[in-house]
Amino acid sequence: MRCTTARIGLAMLLLAHAASGAWRHAITAITLTSTLRPARGEWQAKGKMEFLWATPVMEYDGLFNEEQLCMFAKDVLEAWDAFQAAGQKDRVTNPTDTAWTQADLDRYNEKFFAWQSVTPVPMRTLETVWQAFVFAVREYVKQAEMPPLLYQRPNDAGTAIEWTTIDQHPNVQRGNGYCWAAVQANATHHDVHTHAGSSVAGTLYLSVPGDGGALSLNDPRGPMPPFDVTYRKAPRAGNLVIFPATLPHGVLPTFGSEPRISISCNHPGHWQNFTNGKVVFGEKTWETTMLTPEEHRARAAASKPEL
Ligand SMILES: *[C@@H]1O[C@H](CO)[C@@H](O)[C@H](O)[C@H]1NC(C)=O
Ligand SMILES: *[C@@H]1O[C@H](CO)[C@@H](O)[C@H](O)[C@H]1NC(C)=O
């Protein structure tokens, strides 16, 4: 699904009606009941868990409907247009501090990210996506049988920073830079990276053209044989992909001029809770026990395919 101009126009019309007052209650009710608290105060969407290199990766669909996705996309595109209109003004003050050169199309991604630290996508969109993300992360941690997600917050008195768990304080506050948007088109991409300083990362796709670049998930065991196994996930509008923030990942180029629009979020917490977990190091693929020649022959005979 991609948000066509007509679809985005409809979303704008609905928003305009909402703003003018007459439709406000109807629209608000639809938005809140079908996104934040769809039925009996619970999200309904289900995720699919996969263990890639024994690393849990979860993919959700159905958290939002098309109309909502296009409303979010419209907010992102407004931020993108403002960024473009400003002539991609450099808020990355020293380009040598970052990885890109003038010929590197990853720089649009870096600059738009930096732009949003000053001019974020409207909160109505970021906050709603954040709520969905936090919900999805809770499910992810449960299904992966990880230890409770520890994160830092200011204590209730506001006098110190304390460690807490998502179960003790489920209302995780969205901090600066926890969610941001990406627009990929005209061969832009995002180089492979990790989100150091966070525990779990995720991306929600809002609008995806036919040639939308894949999410590439890179082998956490390193880029040397026998590892270096890269998984590519085709982005699908409405899907939210969740993985440990330490997992190297990137976005392959989107070559056409139609934008691939997404919002990514980082969950606060300590990466060690995830990379030290039994889940991540639980892989049993590689045999390390030395076998005697006899044992070798017996094993080879046993594993011979039947013709
Ligand atoms: C891609 O480039 C074309 C031609 O310059 C431009 O019209 C279009 O807006 C660009 N797409 C995005 C998403 O910026
Ligand atoms: C989470 O990580 C922190 C920092 O390494 C550690 O102190 C804590 O014991 C970990 N908690 C769990 C439940 O593994």
Short mmCIF file of C-alpha atoms and ligand atoms in Angstrom, two decimals:
data_model
loop_
_atom_site.label_atom_id
_atom_site.label_comp_id
_atom_site.label_asym_id
_atom_site.label_seq_id
_atom_site.Cartn_x
_atom_site.Cartn_y
_atom_site.Cartn_z
CA MET A 1 0.00 0.00 0.00
CA ARG A 2 1.19 3.48 -0.75
CA CYS A 3 -0.51 6.72 0.16
CA THR A 4 -1.49 8.32 -3.14
CA THR A 5 -2.01 12.03 -3.41
CA ALA A 6 -5.77 11.35 -3.41
CA ARG A 7 -5.51 9.32 -0.22
CA ILE A 8 -3.35 11.90 1.50
CA GLY A 9 -5.76 14.58 0.25
CA LEU A 10 -8.65 12.72 1.89
CA ALA A 11 -6.73 12.47 5.14
CA MET A 12 -6.07 16.22 4.98
CA LEU A 13 -9.74 16.86 4.36
CA LEU A 14 -10.66 14.78 7.40
CA LEU A 15 -8.07 16.59 9.49
CA ALA A 16 -9.36 19.94 8.24
CA HIS A 17 -12.89 18.93 9.25
CA ALA A 18 -11.57 17.78 12.58
CA ALA A 19 -9.82 21.10 13.09
CA SER A 20 -12.93 23.06 12.13
CA GLY A 21 -14.77 21.46 15.00
CA ALA A 22 -17.78 19.82 13.39
CA TRP A 23 -16.12 16.44 12.93
CA ARG A 24 -13.72 16.67 15.79
CA HIS A 25 -15.45 14.21 18.10
CA ALA A 26 -16.19 11.67 15.44
CA ILE A 27 -12.63 11.73 14.12
CA THR A 28 -11.02 11.70 17.53
CA ALA A 29 -13.17 8.78 18.59
CA ILE A 30 -12.31 6.79 15.49
CA THR A 31 -8.63 7.53 15.82
CA LEU A 32 -8.40 6.71 19.49
CA THR A 33 -10.55 3.60 19.53
CA SER A 34 -8.92 2.05 16.51
CA THR A 35 -5.34 2.94 17.37
CA LEU A 36 -4.57 3.57 21.00
CA ARG A 37 -7.22 1.44 22.70
CA PRO A 38 -9.00 -0.52 20.00
CA ALA A 39 -11.22 -2.76 22.12
CA ARG A 40 -11.51 -3.19 25.88
CA GLY A 41 -8.36 -1.11 26.31
CA GLU A 42 -6.08 -3.54 24.49
CA TRP A 43 -4.30 -3.56 21.17
CA GLN A 44 -5.45 -6.35 18.93
CA ALA A 45 -2.55 -6.72 16.52
CA LYS A 46 -0.51 -9.90 16.63
CA GLY A 47 3.16 -10.17 15.81
CA LYS A 48 5.08 -12.96 14.15
CA MET A 49 8.34 -13.88 15.89
CA GLU A 50 11.32 -15.26 14.00
CA PHE A 51 14.74 -16.16 15.35
CA LEU A 52 17.28 -15.00 12.77
CA TRP A 53 20.77 -16.14 13.83
CA ALA A 54 18.99 -16.89 17.12
CA THR A 55 18.18 -13.18 17.40
CA PRO A 56 14.49 -12.45 17.97
CA VAL A 57 12.93 -10.34 15.20
CA MET A 58 9.22 -9.64 15.37
CA GLU A 59 6.95 -8.32 12.66
CA TYR A 60 3.49 -6.93 13.30
CA ASP A 61 0.77 -6.02 10.93
CA GLY A 62 -2.62 -4.51 11.57
CA LEU A 63 -1.65 -1.99 14.24
CA PHE A 64 -3.12 0.81 12.10
CA ASN A 65 -5.53 1.02 9.20
CA GLU A 66 -4.73 2.63 5.85
CA GLU A 67 -6.36 5.91 6.67
CA GLN A 68 -4.31 6.29 9.84
CA LEU A 69 -1.10 5.32 8.05
CA CYS A 70 -1.77 7.95 5.41
CA MET A 71 -2.46 10.59 8.07
CA PHE A 72 0.91 9.80 9.67
CA ALA A 73 2.53 9.84 6.21
CA LYS A 74 1.04 13.25 5.55
CA ASP A 75 2.58 14.63 8.75
CA VAL A 76 5.95 13.15 7.78
CA LEU A 77 5.76 14.59 4.27
CA GLU A 78 5.01 18.04 5.67
CA ALA A 79 8.19 17.82 7.73
CA TRP A 80 10.04 16.53 4.67
CA ASP A 81 8.75 19.37 2.48
CA ALA A 82 9.83 21.95 5.07
CA PHE A 83 13.25 20.29 5.14
CA GLN A 84 13.47 20.40 1.34
CA ALA A 85 12.24 24.00 1.22
CA ALA A 86 14.98 25.00 3.65
CA GLY A 87 17.48 23.72 1.09
CA GLN A 88 18.45 20.75 3.27
CA LYS A 89 19.96 23.23 5.61
CA ASP A 90 22.80 21.66 7.46
CA ARG A 91 22.08 21.08 11.07
CA VAL A 92 24.94 18.63 11.05
CA THR A 93 27.44 21.41 11.60
CA ASN A 94 30.58 19.54 10.72
CA PRO A 95 30.14 16.98 7.92
CA THR A 96 33.44 15.30 8.80
CA ASP A 97 31.84 14.26 12.10
CA THR A 98 29.52 11.96 10.16
CA ALA A 99 30.13 9.14 7.78
CA TRP A 100 28.91 10.72 4.55
CA THR A 101 30.48 12.66 1.71
CA GLN A 102 28.69 14.94 -0.75
CA ALA A 103 28.34 12.02 -3.19
CA ASP A 104 26.87 9.71 -0.57
CA LEU A 105 23.07 9.61 -0.75
CA ASP A 106 22.89 8.46 2.86
CA ARG A 107 23.46 12.10 3.77
CA TYR A 108 19.80 13.06 3.09
CA ASN A 109 18.82 10.56 5.70
CA GLU A 110 21.34 11.94 8.22
CA LYS A 111 20.34 15.53 7.51
CA PHE A 112 16.61 14.87 7.75
CA PHE A 113 17.23 13.10 11.06
CA ALA A 114 19.23 16.08 12.35
CA TRP A 115 16.53 18.44 11.03
CA GLN A 116 13.90 16.61 13.11
CA SER A 117 15.82 17.13 16.34
CA VAL A 118 14.83 20.79 15.93
CA THR A 119 11.64 20.45 13.85
CA PRO A 120 10.04 17.12 14.76
CA VAL A 121 7.15 15.48 12.95
CA PRO A 122 3.91 16.59 14.72
CA MET A 123 3.50 14.97 18.15
CA ARG A 124 0.01 13.63 17.34
CA THR A 125 1.74 11.24 14.93
CA LEU A 126 4.95 10.54 16.86
CA GLU A 127 3.11 9.95 20.12
CA THR A 128 0.60 7.53 18.60
CA VAL A 129 3.34 5.56 16.87
CA TRP A 130 5.33 5.57 20.11
CA GLN A 131 2.38 4.05 22.00
CA ALA A 132 2.12 1.29 19.41
CA PHE A 133 5.86 0.70 19.57
CA VAL A 134 5.91 0.40 23.37
CA PHE A 135 3.03 -2.08 23.20
CA ALA A 136 4.84 -4.09 20.54
CA VAL A 137 8.12 -4.09 22.51
CA ARG A 138 6.36 -5.49 25.58
CA GLU A 139 4.99 -8.37 23.53
CA TYR A 140 8.38 -8.88 21.92
CA VAL A 141 10.19 -9.13 25.25
CA LYS A 142 7.58 -11.58 26.56
CA GLN A 143 7.59 -13.80 23.50
CA ALA A 144 11.38 -13.86 23.26
CA GLU A 145 11.51 -14.84 26.97
CA MET A 146 13.97 -12.05 27.62
CA PRO A 147 14.63 -10.67 31.09
CA PRO A 148 12.34 -7.76 31.98
CA LEU A 149 13.27 -4.67 30.00
CA LEU A 150 15.14 -2.33 32.34
CA TYR A 151 15.22 1.35 31.50
CA GLN A 152 16.04 4.61 33.21
CA ARG A 153 13.54 7.27 34.24
CA PRO A 154 13.44 10.25 36.59
CA ASN A 155 12.05 9.07 39.94
CA ASP A 156 8.62 10.31 41.03
CA ALA A 157 10.12 13.08 43.15
CA GLY A 158 12.15 14.19 40.15
CA THR A 159 15.30 14.21 42.25
CA ALA A 160 17.25 11.39 40.63
CA ILE A 161 17.37 8.96 37.74
CA GLU A 162 16.34 5.41 38.63
CA TRP A 163 16.35 2.06 36.85
CA THR A 164 12.92 0.54 36.45
CA THR A 165 11.20 -2.15 34.41
CA ILE A 166 8.51 -1.81 31.83
CA ASP A 167 6.20 -3.78 34.15
CA GLN A 168 6.76 -1.43 37.10
CA HIS A 169 6.37 1.68 34.95
CA PRO A 170 4.62 0.74 31.71
CA ASN A 171 4.00 4.36 30.78
CA VAL A 172 7.42 4.83 29.21
CA GLN A 173 7.98 8.47 28.35
CA ARG A 174 8.98 9.28 24.81
CA GLY A 175 12.26 11.12 25.13
CA ASN A 176 13.88 13.38 22.59
CA GLY A 177 14.82 11.42 19.51
CA TYR A 178 13.06 8.18 20.43
CA CYS A 179 10.90 8.30 17.28
CA TRP A 180 11.75 9.96 13.99
CA ALA A 181 10.74 9.68 10.36
CA ALA A 182 12.62 8.65 7.25
CA VAL A 183 11.76 9.43 3.64
CA GLN A 184 13.64 7.44 1.01
CA ALA A 185 13.42 8.16 -2.73
CA ASN A 186 15.64 9.01 -5.69
CA ALA A 187 18.23 6.37 -4.70
CA THR A 188 18.66 7.51 -1.10
CA HIS A 189 19.36 4.80 1.44
CA HIS A 190 20.60 4.36 4.99
CA ASP A 191 23.97 2.82 5.71
CA VAL A 192 24.32 -0.11 8.10
CA HIS A 193 24.31 1.04 11.71
CA THR A 194 23.23 0.12 15.25
CA HIS A 195 21.41 2.12 17.90
CA ALA A 196 23.95 2.16 20.67
CA GLY A 197 22.43 3.32 23.92
CA SER A 198 19.02 1.76 23.34
CA SER A 199 17.63 -1.69 23.99
CA VAL A 200 15.12 -2.38 21.24
CA ALA A 201 14.63 -0.69 17.86
CA GLY A 202 11.71 -0.81 15.45
CA THR A 203 10.33 0.67 12.25
CA LEU A 204 6.73 1.23 11.18
CA TYR A 205 6.19 1.56 7.42
CA LEU A 206 3.60 4.15 6.47
CA SER A 207 3.71 4.22 2.69
CA VAL A 208 5.76 1.97 0.43
CA PRO A 209 6.11 2.26 -3.36
CA GLY A 210 6.70 -0.89 -5.40
CA ASP A 211 10.44 -0.30 -5.44
CA GLY A 212 10.71 0.63 -1.74
CA GLY A 213 14.16 -0.41 -0.49
CA ALA A 214 14.36 -3.46 1.77
CA LEU A 215 15.31 -3.38 5.42
CA SER A 216 18.60 -5.23 5.63
CA LEU A 217 19.34 -7.06 8.87
CA ASN A 218 23.03 -7.91 9.08
CA ASP A 219 24.66 -10.85 10.79
CA PRO A 220 25.33 -9.96 14.43
CA ARG A 221 28.07 -12.61 14.46
CA GLY A 222 30.13 -10.48 12.08
CA PRO A 223 30.91 -10.12 8.38
CA MET A 224 33.26 -13.11 8.04
CA PRO A 225 32.59 -16.64 6.81
CA PRO A 226 30.92 -18.79 7.95
CA PHE A 227 28.70 -15.94 9.13
CA ASP A 228 27.83 -12.82 7.11
CA VAL A 229 24.26 -13.97 6.52
CA THR A 230 22.13 -10.93 5.66
CA TYR A 231 18.36 -11.06 5.80
CA ARG A 232 16.32 -8.64 3.75
CA LYS A 233 12.82 -7.74 4.75
CA ALA A 234 10.58 -6.15 2.15
CA PRO A 235 8.86 -3.17 3.76
CA ARG A 236 5.06 -3.42 3.84
CA ALA A 237 2.86 -0.46 4.71
CA GLY A 238 1.38 -1.00 8.17
CA ASN A 239 4.07 -3.44 9.28
CA LEU A 240 6.21 -2.78 12.34
CA VAL A 241 9.50 -4.69 12.58
CA ILE A 242 11.17 -4.98 16.00
CA PHE A 243 14.70 -6.18 16.82
CA PRO A 244 17.51 -5.60 19.35
CA ALA A 245 19.00 -2.13 18.96
CA THR A 246 22.47 -3.73 18.73
CA LEU A 247 21.57 -5.66 15.57
CA PRO A 248 23.36 -4.03 12.59
CA HIS A 249 20.79 -2.93 10.03
CA GLY A 250 20.38 -0.56 7.10
CA VAL A 251 17.98 0.44 4.34
CA LEU A 252 18.68 -0.42 0.72
CA PRO A 253 18.11 2.30 -1.91
CA THR A 254 14.66 3.31 -3.12
CA PHE A 255 15.33 4.24 -6.73
CA GLY A 256 12.06 5.80 -7.90
CA SER A 257 10.84 9.30 -7.09
CA GLU A 258 7.90 8.09 -5.01
CA PRO A 259 8.70 8.24 -1.31
CA ARG A 260 9.09 5.24 0.97
CA ILE A 261 7.93 6.68 4.29
CA SER A 262 8.60 5.18 7.71
CA ILE A 263 8.88 6.07 11.38
CA SER A 264 11.49 4.40 13.58
CA CYS A 265 11.66 4.32 17.37
CA ASN A 266 14.21 3.35 19.99
CA HIS A 267 13.22 1.90 23.34
CA PRO A 268 15.40 3.09 26.20
CA GLY A 269 17.22 0.47 28.18
CA HIS A 270 20.51 -1.29 28.47
CA TRP A 271 21.70 -3.32 25.49
CA GLN A 272 23.40 -5.80 27.80
CA ASN A 273 20.02 -7.08 28.90
CA PHE A 274 19.53 -8.33 25.35
CA THR A 275 22.90 -9.39 24.05
CA ASN A 276 23.74 -11.27 27.26
CA GLY A 277 20.41 -13.09 27.26
CA LYS A 278 20.25 -16.83 26.67
CA VAL A 279 18.14 -16.15 23.61
CA VAL A 280 20.84 -14.36 21.66
CA PHE A 281 23.67 -16.70 22.51
CA GLY A 282 21.47 -19.80 22.50
CA GLU A 283 22.31 -20.84 18.95
CA LYS A 284 23.32 -24.46 18.47
CA THR A 285 24.15 -24.40 14.77
CA TRP A 286 27.88 -24.99 15.03
CA GLU A 287 29.24 -28.25 16.42
CA THR A 288 32.33 -27.61 18.49
CA THR A 289 32.91 -31.08 19.95
CA MET A 290 35.80 -33.00 18.35
CA LEU A 291 34.64 -36.33 16.91
CA THR A 292 36.73 -39.49 16.58
CA PRO A 293 37.06 -40.82 12.98
CA GLU A 294 34.64 -43.58 13.95
CA GLU A 295 32.08 -41.11 15.22
CA HIS A 296 32.52 -39.08 12.05
CA ARG A 297 31.78 -42.06 9.83
CA ALA A 298 28.77 -43.03 11.94
CA ARG A 299 27.37 -39.49 11.77
CA ALA A 300 27.96 -39.20 8.02
CA ALA A 301 26.18 -42.53 7.45
CA ALA A 302 23.26 -41.46 9.64
CA SER A 303 22.83 -38.13 7.83
CA LYS A 304 23.01 -39.56 4.29
CA PRO A 305 19.80 -38.59 2.50
CA GLU A 306 17.57 -41.49 1.50
CA LEU A 307 17.28 -41.66 -2.29
C1 LIG B 1 12.65 12.83 -6.29
O1 LIG B 1 13.16 13.68 -7.30
C2 LIG B 1 12.14 14.30 -8.10
C3 LIG B 1 12.86 15.05 -9.21
O2 LIG B 1 13.80 15.93 -8.67
C4 LIG B 1 11.27 15.21 -7.22
O3 LIG B 1 10.24 15.78 -7.97
C5 LIG B 1 10.68 14.36 -6.10
O4 LIG B 1 9.99 15.20 -5.19
C6 LIG B 1 11.79 13.63 -5.34
N1 LIG B 1 11.16 12.75 -4.36
C7 LIG B 1 11.22 12.98 -3.05
C8 LIG B 1 10.47 12.07 -2.17
O5 LIG B 1 11.86 13.88 -2.57
C1 LIG B 2 20.28 -5.45 32.70
O1 LIG B 2 21.51 -4.80 32.39
C2 LIG B 2 22.07 -4.10 33.48
C3 LIG B 2 23.33 -3.42 32.96
O2 LIG B 2 24.26 -4.35 32.49
C4 LIG B 2 22.39 -5.08 34.63
O3 LIG B 2 22.87 -4.35 35.73
C5 LIG B 2 21.11 -5.78 35.03
O4 LIG B 2 21.40 -6.77 35.99
C6 LIG B 2 20.47 -6.44 33.81
N1 LIG B 2 19.19 -7.01 34.22
C7 LIG B 2 18.78 -8.22 33.86
C8 LIG B 2 17.43 -8.63 34.38
O5 LIG B 2 19.46 -8.97 33.16
#
